[in-house]
Short mmCIF file of C-alpha atoms in Angstrom, two decimals:
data_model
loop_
_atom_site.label_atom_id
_atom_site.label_comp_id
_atom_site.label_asym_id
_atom_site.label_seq_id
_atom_site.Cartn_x
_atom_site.Cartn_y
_atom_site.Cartn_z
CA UNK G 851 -38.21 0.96 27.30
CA UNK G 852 -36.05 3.76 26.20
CA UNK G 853 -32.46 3.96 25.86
CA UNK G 854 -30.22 6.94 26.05
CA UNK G 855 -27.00 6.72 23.32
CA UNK G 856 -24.49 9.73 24.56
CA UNK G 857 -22.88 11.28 21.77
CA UNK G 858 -19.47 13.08 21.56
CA UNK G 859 -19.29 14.55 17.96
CA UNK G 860 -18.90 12.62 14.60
CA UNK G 861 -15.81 11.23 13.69
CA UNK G 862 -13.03 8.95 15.74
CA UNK G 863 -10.61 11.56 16.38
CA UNK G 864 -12.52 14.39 17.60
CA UNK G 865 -16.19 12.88 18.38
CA UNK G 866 -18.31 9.80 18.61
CA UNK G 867 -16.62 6.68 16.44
CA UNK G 868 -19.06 6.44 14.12
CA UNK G 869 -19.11 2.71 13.22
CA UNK G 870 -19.80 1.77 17.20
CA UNK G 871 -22.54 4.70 17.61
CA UNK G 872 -24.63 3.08 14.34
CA UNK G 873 -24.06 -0.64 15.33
CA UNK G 874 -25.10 0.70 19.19
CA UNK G 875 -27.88 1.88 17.12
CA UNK G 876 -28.41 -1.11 15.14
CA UNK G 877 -28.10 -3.32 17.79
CA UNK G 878 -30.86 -1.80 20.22
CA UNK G 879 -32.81 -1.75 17.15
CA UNK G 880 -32.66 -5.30 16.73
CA UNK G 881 -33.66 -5.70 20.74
CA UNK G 882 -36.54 -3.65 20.18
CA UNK G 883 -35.73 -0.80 22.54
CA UNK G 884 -36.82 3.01 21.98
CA UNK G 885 -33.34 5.00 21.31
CA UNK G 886 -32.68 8.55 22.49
CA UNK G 887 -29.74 10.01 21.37
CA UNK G 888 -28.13 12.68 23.42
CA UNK G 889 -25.28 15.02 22.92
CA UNK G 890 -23.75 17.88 25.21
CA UNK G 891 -24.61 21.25 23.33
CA UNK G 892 -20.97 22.35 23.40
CA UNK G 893 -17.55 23.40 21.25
CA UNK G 894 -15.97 20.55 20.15
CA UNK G 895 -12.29 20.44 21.99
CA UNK G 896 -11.09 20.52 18.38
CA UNK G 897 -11.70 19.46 14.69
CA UNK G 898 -9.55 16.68 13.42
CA UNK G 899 -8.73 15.85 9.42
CA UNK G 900 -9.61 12.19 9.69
CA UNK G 901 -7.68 12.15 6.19
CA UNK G 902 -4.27 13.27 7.59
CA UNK G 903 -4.40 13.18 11.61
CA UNK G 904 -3.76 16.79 11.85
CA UNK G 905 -5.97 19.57 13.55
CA UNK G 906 -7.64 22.02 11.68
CA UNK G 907 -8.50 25.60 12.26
CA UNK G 908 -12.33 25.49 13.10
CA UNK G 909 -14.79 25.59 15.34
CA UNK G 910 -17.86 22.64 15.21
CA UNK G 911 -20.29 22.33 17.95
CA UNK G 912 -20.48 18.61 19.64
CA UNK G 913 -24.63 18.85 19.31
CA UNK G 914 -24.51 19.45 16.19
CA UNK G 915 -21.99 17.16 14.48
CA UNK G 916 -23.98 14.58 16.59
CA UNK G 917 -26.80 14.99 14.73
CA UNK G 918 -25.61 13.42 11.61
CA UNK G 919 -25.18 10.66 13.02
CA UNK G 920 -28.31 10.68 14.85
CA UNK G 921 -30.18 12.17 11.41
CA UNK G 922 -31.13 15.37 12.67
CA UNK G 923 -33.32 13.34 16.24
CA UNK G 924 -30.83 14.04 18.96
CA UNK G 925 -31.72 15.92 22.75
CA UNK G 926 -29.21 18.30 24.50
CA UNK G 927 -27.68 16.90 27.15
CA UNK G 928 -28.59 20.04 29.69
CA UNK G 929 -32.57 18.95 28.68
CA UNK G 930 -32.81 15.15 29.77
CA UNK G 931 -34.37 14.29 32.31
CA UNK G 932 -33.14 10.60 33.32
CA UNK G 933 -35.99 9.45 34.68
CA UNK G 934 -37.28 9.65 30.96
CA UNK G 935 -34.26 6.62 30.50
CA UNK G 936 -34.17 3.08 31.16
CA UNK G 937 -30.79 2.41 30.38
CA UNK G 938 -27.53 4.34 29.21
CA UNK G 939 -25.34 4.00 26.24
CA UNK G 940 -21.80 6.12 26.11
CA UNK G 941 -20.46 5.60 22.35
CA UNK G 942 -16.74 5.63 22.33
CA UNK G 943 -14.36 7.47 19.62
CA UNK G 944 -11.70 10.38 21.23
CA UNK G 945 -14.51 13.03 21.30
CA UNK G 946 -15.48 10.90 24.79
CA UNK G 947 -12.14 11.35 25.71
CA UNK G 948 -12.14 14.98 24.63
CA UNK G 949 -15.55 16.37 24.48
CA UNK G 950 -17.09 14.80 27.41
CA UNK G 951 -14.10 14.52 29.72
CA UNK G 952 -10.59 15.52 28.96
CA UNK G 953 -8.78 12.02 29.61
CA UNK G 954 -7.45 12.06 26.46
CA UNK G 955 -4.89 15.12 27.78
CA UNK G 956 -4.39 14.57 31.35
CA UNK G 957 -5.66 10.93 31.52
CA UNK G 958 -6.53 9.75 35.36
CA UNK G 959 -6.07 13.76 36.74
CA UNK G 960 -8.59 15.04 33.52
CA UNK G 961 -11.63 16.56 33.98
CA UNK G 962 -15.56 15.86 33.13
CA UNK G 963 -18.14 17.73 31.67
CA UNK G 964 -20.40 18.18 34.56
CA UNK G 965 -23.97 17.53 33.15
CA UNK G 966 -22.09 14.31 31.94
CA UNK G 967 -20.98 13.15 35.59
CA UNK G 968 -24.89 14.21 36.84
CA UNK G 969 -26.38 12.52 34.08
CA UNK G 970 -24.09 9.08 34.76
CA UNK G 971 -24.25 9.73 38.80
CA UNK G 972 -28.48 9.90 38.16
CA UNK G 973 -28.51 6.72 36.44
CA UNK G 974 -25.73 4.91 38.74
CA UNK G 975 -27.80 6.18 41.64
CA UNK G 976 -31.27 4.91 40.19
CA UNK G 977 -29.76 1.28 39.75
CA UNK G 978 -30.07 1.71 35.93
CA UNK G 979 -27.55 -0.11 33.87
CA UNK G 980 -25.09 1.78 31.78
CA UNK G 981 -22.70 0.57 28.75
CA UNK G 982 -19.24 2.41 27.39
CA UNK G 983 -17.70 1.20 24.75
CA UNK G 984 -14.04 2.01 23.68
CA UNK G 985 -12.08 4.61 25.50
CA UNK G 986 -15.54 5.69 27.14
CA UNK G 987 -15.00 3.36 30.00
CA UNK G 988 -12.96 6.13 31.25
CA UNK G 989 -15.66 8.65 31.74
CA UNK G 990 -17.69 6.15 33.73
CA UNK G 991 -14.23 6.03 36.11
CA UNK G 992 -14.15 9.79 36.08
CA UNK G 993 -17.91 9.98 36.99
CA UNK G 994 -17.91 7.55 39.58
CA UNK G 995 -14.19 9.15 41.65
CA UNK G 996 -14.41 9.59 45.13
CA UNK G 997 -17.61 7.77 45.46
CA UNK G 998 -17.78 3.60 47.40
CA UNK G 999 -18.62 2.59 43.73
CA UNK G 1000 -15.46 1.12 42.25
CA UNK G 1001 -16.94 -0.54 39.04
CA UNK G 1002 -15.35 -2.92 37.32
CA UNK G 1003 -14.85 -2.00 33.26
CA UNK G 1004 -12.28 -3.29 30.27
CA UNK G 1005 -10.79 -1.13 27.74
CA UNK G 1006 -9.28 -4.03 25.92
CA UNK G 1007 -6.00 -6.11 26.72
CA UNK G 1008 -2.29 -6.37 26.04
CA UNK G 1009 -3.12 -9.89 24.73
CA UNK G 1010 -3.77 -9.08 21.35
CA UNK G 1011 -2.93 -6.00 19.22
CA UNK G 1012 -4.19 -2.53 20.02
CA UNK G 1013 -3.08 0.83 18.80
CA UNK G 1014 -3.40 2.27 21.95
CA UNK G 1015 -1.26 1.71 25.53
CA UNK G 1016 -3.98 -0.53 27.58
CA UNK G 1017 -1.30 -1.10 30.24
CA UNK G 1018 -1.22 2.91 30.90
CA UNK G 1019 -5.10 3.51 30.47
CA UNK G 1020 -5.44 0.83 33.06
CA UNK G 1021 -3.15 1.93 35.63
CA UNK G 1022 -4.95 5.70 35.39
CA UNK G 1023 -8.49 3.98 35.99
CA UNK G 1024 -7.04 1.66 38.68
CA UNK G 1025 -5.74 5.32 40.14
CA UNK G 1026 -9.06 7.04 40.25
CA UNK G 1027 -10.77 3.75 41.93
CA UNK G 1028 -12.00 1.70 38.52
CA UNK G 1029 -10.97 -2.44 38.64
CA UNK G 1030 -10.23 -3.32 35.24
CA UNK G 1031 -10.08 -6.63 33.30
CA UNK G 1032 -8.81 -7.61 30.32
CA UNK G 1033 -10.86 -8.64 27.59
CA UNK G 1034 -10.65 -8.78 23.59
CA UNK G 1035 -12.87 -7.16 21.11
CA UNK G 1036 -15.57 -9.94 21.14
CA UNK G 1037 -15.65 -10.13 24.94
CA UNK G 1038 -17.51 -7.88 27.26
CA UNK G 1039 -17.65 -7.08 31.03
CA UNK G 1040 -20.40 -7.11 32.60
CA UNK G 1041 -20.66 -5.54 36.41
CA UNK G 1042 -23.68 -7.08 37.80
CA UNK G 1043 -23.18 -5.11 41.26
CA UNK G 1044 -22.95 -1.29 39.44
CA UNK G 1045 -24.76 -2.42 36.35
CA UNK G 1046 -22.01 -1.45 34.01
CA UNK G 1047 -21.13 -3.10 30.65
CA UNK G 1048 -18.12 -2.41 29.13
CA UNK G 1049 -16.71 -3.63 25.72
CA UNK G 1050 -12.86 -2.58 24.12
CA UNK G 1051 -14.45 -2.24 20.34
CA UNK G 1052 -11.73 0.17 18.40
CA UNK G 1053 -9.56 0.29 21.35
CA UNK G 1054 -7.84 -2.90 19.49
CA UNK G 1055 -7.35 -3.17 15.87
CA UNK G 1056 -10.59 -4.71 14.96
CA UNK G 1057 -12.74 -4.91 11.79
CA UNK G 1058 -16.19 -3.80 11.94
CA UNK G 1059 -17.86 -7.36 12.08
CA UNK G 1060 -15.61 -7.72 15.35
CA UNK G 1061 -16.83 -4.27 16.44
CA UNK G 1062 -20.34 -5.54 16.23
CA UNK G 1063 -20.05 -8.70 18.04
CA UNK G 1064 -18.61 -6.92 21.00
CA UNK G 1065 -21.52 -3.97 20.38
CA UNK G 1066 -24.04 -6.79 20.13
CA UNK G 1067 -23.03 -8.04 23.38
CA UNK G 1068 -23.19 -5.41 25.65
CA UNK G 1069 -26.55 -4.06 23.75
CA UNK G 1070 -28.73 -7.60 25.14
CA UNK G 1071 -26.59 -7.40 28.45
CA UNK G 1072 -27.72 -3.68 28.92
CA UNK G 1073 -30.94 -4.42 28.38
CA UNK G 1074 -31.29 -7.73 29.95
CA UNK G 1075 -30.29 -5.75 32.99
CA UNK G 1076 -33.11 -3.25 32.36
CA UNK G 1077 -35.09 -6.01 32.27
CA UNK G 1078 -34.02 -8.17 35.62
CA UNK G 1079 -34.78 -4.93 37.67
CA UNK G 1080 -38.61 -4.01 36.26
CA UNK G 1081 -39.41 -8.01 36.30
CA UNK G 1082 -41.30 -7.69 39.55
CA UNK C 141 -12.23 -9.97 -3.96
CA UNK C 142 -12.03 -5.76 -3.41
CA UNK C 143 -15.20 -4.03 -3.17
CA UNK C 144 -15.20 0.10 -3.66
CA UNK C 145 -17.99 1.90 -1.69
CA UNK C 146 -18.02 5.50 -2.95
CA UNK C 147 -18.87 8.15 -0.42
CA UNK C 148 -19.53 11.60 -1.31
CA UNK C 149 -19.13 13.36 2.61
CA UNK C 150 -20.49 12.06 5.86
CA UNK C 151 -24.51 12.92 7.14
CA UNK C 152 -27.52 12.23 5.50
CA UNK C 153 -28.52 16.02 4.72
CA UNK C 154 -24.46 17.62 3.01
CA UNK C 155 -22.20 13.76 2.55
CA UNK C 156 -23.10 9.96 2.53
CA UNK C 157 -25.98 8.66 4.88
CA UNK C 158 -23.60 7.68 8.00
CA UNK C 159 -26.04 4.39 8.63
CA UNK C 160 -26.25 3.17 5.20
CA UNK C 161 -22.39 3.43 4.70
CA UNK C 162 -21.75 1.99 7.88
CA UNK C 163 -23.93 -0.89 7.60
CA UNK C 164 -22.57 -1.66 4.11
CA UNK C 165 -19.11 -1.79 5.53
CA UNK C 166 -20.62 -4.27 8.03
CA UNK C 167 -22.36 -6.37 5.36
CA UNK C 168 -18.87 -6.59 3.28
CA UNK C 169 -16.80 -7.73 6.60
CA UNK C 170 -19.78 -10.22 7.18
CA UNK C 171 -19.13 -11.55 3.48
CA UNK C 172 -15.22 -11.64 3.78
CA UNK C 173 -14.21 -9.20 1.26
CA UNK C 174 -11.89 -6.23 1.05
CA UNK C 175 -13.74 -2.63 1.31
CA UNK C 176 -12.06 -0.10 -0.20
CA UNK C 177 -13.55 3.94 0.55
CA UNK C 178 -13.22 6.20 -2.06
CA UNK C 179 -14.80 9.87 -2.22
CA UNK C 180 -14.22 12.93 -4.69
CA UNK C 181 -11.32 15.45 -3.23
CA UNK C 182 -13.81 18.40 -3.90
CA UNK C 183 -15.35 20.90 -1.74
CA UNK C 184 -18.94 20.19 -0.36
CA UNK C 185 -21.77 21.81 -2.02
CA UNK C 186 -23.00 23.27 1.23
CA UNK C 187 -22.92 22.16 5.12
CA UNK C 188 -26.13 21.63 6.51
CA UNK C 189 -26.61 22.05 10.20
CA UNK C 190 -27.99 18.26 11.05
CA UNK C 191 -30.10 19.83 14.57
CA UNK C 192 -32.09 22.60 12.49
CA UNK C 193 -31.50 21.41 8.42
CA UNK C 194 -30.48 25.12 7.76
CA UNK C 195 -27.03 25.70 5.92
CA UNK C 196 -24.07 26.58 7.86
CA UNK C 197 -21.70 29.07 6.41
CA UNK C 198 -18.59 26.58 6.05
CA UNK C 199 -16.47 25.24 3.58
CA UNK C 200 -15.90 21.05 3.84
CA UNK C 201 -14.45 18.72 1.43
CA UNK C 202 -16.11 15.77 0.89
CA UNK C 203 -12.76 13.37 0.84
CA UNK C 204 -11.74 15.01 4.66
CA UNK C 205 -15.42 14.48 5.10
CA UNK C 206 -15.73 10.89 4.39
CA UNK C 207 -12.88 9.80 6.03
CA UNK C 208 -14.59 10.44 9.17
CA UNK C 209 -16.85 7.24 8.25
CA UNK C 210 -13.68 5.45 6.84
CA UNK C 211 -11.68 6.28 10.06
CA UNK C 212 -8.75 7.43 7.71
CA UNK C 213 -8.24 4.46 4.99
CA UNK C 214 -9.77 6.38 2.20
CA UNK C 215 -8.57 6.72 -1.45
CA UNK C 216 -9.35 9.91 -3.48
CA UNK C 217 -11.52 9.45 -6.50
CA UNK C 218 -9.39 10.63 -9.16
CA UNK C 219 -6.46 7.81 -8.42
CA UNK C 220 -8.57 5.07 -8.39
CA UNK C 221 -7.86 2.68 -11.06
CA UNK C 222 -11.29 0.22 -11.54
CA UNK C 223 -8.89 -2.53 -12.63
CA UNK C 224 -8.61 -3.13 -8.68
CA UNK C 225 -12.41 -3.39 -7.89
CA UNK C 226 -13.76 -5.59 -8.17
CA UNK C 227 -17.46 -4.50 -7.51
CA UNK C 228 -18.29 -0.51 -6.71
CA UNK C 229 -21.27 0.74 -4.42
CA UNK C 230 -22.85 4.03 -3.88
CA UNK C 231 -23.70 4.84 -0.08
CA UNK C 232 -26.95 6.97 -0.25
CA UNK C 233 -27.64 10.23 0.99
CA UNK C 234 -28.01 13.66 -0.35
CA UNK C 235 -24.17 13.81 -0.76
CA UNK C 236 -24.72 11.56 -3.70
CA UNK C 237 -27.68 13.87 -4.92
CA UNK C 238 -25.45 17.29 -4.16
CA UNK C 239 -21.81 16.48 -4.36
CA UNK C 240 -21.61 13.28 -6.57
CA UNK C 241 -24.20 14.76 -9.20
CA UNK C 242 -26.20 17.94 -8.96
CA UNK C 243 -29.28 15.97 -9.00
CA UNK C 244 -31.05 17.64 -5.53
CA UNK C 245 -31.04 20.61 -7.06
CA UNK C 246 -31.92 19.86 -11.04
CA UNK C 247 -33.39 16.94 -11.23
CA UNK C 248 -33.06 14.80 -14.65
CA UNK C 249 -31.21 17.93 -15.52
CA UNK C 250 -29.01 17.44 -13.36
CA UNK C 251 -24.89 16.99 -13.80
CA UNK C 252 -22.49 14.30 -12.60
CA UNK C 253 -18.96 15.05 -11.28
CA UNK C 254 -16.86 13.53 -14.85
CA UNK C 255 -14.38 10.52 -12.59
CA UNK C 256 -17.92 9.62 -10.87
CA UNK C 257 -19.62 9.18 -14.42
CA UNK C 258 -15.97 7.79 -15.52
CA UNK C 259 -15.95 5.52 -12.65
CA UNK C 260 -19.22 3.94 -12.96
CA UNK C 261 -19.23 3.26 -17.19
CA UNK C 262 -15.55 1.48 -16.68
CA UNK C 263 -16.90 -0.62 -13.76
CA UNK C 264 -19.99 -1.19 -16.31
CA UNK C 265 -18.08 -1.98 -19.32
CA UNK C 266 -16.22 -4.67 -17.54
CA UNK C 267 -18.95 -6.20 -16.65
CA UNK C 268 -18.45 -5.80 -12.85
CA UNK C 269 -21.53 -5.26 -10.49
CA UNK C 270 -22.07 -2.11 -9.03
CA UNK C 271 -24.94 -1.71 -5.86
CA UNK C 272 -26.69 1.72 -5.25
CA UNK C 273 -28.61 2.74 -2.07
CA UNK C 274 -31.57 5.47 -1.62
CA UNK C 275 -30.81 8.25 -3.87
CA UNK C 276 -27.83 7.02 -5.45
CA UNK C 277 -29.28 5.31 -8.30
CA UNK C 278 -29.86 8.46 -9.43
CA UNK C 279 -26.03 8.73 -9.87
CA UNK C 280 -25.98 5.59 -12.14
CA UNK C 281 -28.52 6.93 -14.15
CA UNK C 282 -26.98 10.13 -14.57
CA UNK C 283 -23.52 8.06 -15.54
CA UNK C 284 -25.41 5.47 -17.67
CA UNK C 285 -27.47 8.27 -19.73
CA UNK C 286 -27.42 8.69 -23.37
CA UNK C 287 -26.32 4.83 -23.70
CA UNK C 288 -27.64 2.28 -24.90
CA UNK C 289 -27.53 0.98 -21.77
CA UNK C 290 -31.47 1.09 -19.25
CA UNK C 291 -30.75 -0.26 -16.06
CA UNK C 292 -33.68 -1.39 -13.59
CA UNK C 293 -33.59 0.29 -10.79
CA UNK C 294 -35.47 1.46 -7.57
CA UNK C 295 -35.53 4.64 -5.18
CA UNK C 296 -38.08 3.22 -3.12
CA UNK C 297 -42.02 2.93 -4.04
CA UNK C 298 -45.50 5.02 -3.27
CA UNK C 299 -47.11 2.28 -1.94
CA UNK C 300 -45.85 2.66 1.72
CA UNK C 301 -44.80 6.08 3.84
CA UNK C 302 -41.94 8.28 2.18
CA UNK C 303 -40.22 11.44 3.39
CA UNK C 304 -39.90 12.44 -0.70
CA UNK C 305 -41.84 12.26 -3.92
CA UNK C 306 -41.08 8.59 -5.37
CA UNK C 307 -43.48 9.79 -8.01
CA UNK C 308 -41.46 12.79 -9.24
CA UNK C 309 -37.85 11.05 -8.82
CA UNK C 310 -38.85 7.95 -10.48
CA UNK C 311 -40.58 10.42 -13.29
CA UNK C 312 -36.60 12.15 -13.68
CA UNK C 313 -35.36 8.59 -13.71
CA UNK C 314 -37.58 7.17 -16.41
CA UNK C 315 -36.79 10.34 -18.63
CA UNK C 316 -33.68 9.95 -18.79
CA UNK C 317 -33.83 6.41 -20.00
CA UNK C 318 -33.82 4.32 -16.49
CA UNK C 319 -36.59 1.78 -15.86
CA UNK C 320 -37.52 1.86 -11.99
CA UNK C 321 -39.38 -0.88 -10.44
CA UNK C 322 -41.51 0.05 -6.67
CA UNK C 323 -39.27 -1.27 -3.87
CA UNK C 324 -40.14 -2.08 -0.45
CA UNK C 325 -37.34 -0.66 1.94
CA UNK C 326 -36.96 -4.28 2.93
CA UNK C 327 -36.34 -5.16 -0.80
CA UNK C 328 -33.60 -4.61 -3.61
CA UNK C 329 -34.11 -4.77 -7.35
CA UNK C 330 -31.67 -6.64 -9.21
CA UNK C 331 -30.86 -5.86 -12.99
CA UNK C 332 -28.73 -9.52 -13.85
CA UNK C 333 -28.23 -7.96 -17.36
CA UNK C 334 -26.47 -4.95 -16.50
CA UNK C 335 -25.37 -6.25 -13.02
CA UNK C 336 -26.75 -3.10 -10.71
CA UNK C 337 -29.07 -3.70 -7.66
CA UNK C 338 -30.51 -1.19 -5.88
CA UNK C 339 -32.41 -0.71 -2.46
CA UNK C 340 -34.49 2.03 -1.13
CA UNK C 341 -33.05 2.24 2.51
CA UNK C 342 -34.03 5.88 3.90
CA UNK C 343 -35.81 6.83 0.74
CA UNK C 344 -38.44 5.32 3.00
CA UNK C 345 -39.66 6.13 6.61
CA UNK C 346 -37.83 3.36 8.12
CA UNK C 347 -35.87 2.15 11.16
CA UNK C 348 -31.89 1.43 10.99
CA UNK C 349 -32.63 -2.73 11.17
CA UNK C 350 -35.01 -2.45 8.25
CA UNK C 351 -32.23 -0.48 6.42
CA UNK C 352 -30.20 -3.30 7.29
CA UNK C 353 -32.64 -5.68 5.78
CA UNK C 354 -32.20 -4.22 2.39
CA UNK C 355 -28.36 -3.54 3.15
CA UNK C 356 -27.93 -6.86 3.69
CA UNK C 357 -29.57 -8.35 0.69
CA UNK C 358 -28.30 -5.86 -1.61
CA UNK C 359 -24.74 -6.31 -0.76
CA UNK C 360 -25.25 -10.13 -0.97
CA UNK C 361 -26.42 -10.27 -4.51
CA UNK C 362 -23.19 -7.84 -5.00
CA UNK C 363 -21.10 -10.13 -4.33
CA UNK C 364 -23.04 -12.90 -5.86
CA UNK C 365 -22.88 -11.47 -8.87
CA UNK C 366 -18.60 -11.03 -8.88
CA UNK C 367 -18.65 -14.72 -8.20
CA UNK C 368 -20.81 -15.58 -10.82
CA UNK C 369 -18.51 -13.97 -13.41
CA UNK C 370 -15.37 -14.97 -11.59
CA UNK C 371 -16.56 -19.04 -11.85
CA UNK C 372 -15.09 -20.59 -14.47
#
């Protein structure tokens, strides 16, 4: 069984959040899955100072900054062939919401990278379950607008504390056709009918070990899934 | 109870190892104690492309760097005051090898960076523990050189598949006074005299839950240790 991890970059602010791509990685370690990570082979939207906040004046490459975290075994996105996947993994961090679609600007009227709605539409399309964690919930919306699939996803709740306005992000998703639920960093949700798991991770304040629980989660869910549909 | 974990950039080929930091910032949470990331504010030696291993012609600096894996709560080296640690550990990766000391490049004849060396002899001459992964014991032994201090420790062992030459490295190690004992990736070595433990992690082929293993156990007998001296 082999599990595709989409990448955004390296860093919170501008790519991939790097604690929920390892524990992703940990996690479908521990479940004994294969692990392909993927990353569009693209300019970065921009490079963030994680010291400071502020932009800086350079130029990195999403493919490549992937790669560290991915040690150097990472596939361009514009080479995968999804029938090579069992399952798909979107990491979360801004770079999802920057890199891979441009919510992070224009929210429910952004756009997404196109070999990232193909790739998602493939899968979605094949019956193969697919997991977002964090803000990346929103490029499974953005993916899936327009279509009869209206999945349902969380990107955290207004019941506990979050640096980020859940109330707004919901009412874009609910917008473009998404249903979302409320759920804290522990919990997941788990669309049986679109096979789409969903868990809030950084999108509340969180430590790690509550990270994990929530990345633990959705890793046997998305592969429980896998399994349901191969048993014969 | 406030553990430092010293990063020295962030990928396993320019900065820290982005698995074996995060995992150790996972291990901490799991054992309840403060984490507090601290890196050098000094430029990179190089930046290594991660896809292709070849050096990129950039300038990084290795706090900006690291705060990618800290996602922003990072202290700079150089106003660190060991009185508030209460136990240090070195992330692996060749950042430690290449920014921390010079040791990727000379060996035994290698430097280390003065408030690293500074650092690490304070932490030692109050007695508090101090954990290295992969190639950071290298650092200690650089810091700990020309003491009367020989600490035991291990960067891995010949004895089961390596990406490097355990032989040579151990060789540098034991020349300039360190004793190293062969390691399994799923093991640690603990020196209870001098209060350093050390585990191979990706010194070894090896998948992210066996660097876990060793992650785990190694940041365990960390904090074991502080308690120890901390019981009256």
């Amino acid at each position: 069984m082999k599990v595709g991890v989409l990448l955004s970059g390296c860093g919170v602010y501008d790519g991939s959040e790097i604690h929920e791509a390892t524990l992703s990685l940990l996690a479908l370690d521990h479940l004994g899955v294969e692990v392909q990570c993927i990353a569009p082979d693209i300019e970065q939207h921009h490079v963030i100072n994680h010291l400071t906040g502020a932009e800086i004046p350079e130029k990195r490459n999403v493919l490549i900054e992937s790669a560290r975290i991915a040690r150097g075994k990472i596939q361009a996105l514009n080479t995968v062939n999804s029938d090579d996947l069992d399952a798909l993994l979107l990491a979360g961090g801004f770079g999802a919401a920057k890199n891979l679609s441009t919510w992070a600007f224009a929210g429910a009227d952004s756009d997404i990278l196109p070999d990232v709605k193909h790739l998602i539409l493939t899968m979605v399309h094949a019956k193969k379950p697919i997991a977002a964690l964090c803000i990346a919930p929103t490029v499974l919306a953005k993916a899936l607008q327009g279509s009869d699939i209206h999945p349902q996803l969380t990107v955290g709740t207004t019941t506990a504390p979050s640096p980020y306005d859940i109330t707004a992000i919901n009412a874009g998703l609910n917008s473009i056709g998404a249903q979302t639920i409320m759920t804290t960093v522990d919990g997941i949700v788990i669309d049986k009918t679109n096979k789409i798991i969903t868990s809030p991770c950084y999108m509340m304040e969180a430590s790690i070990a509550q990270v994990f629980v929530g990345i633990e989660k959705t890793c046997t869910a998305l592969i429980d899934l896998v399994r349901e549909s191969t048993t014969p």
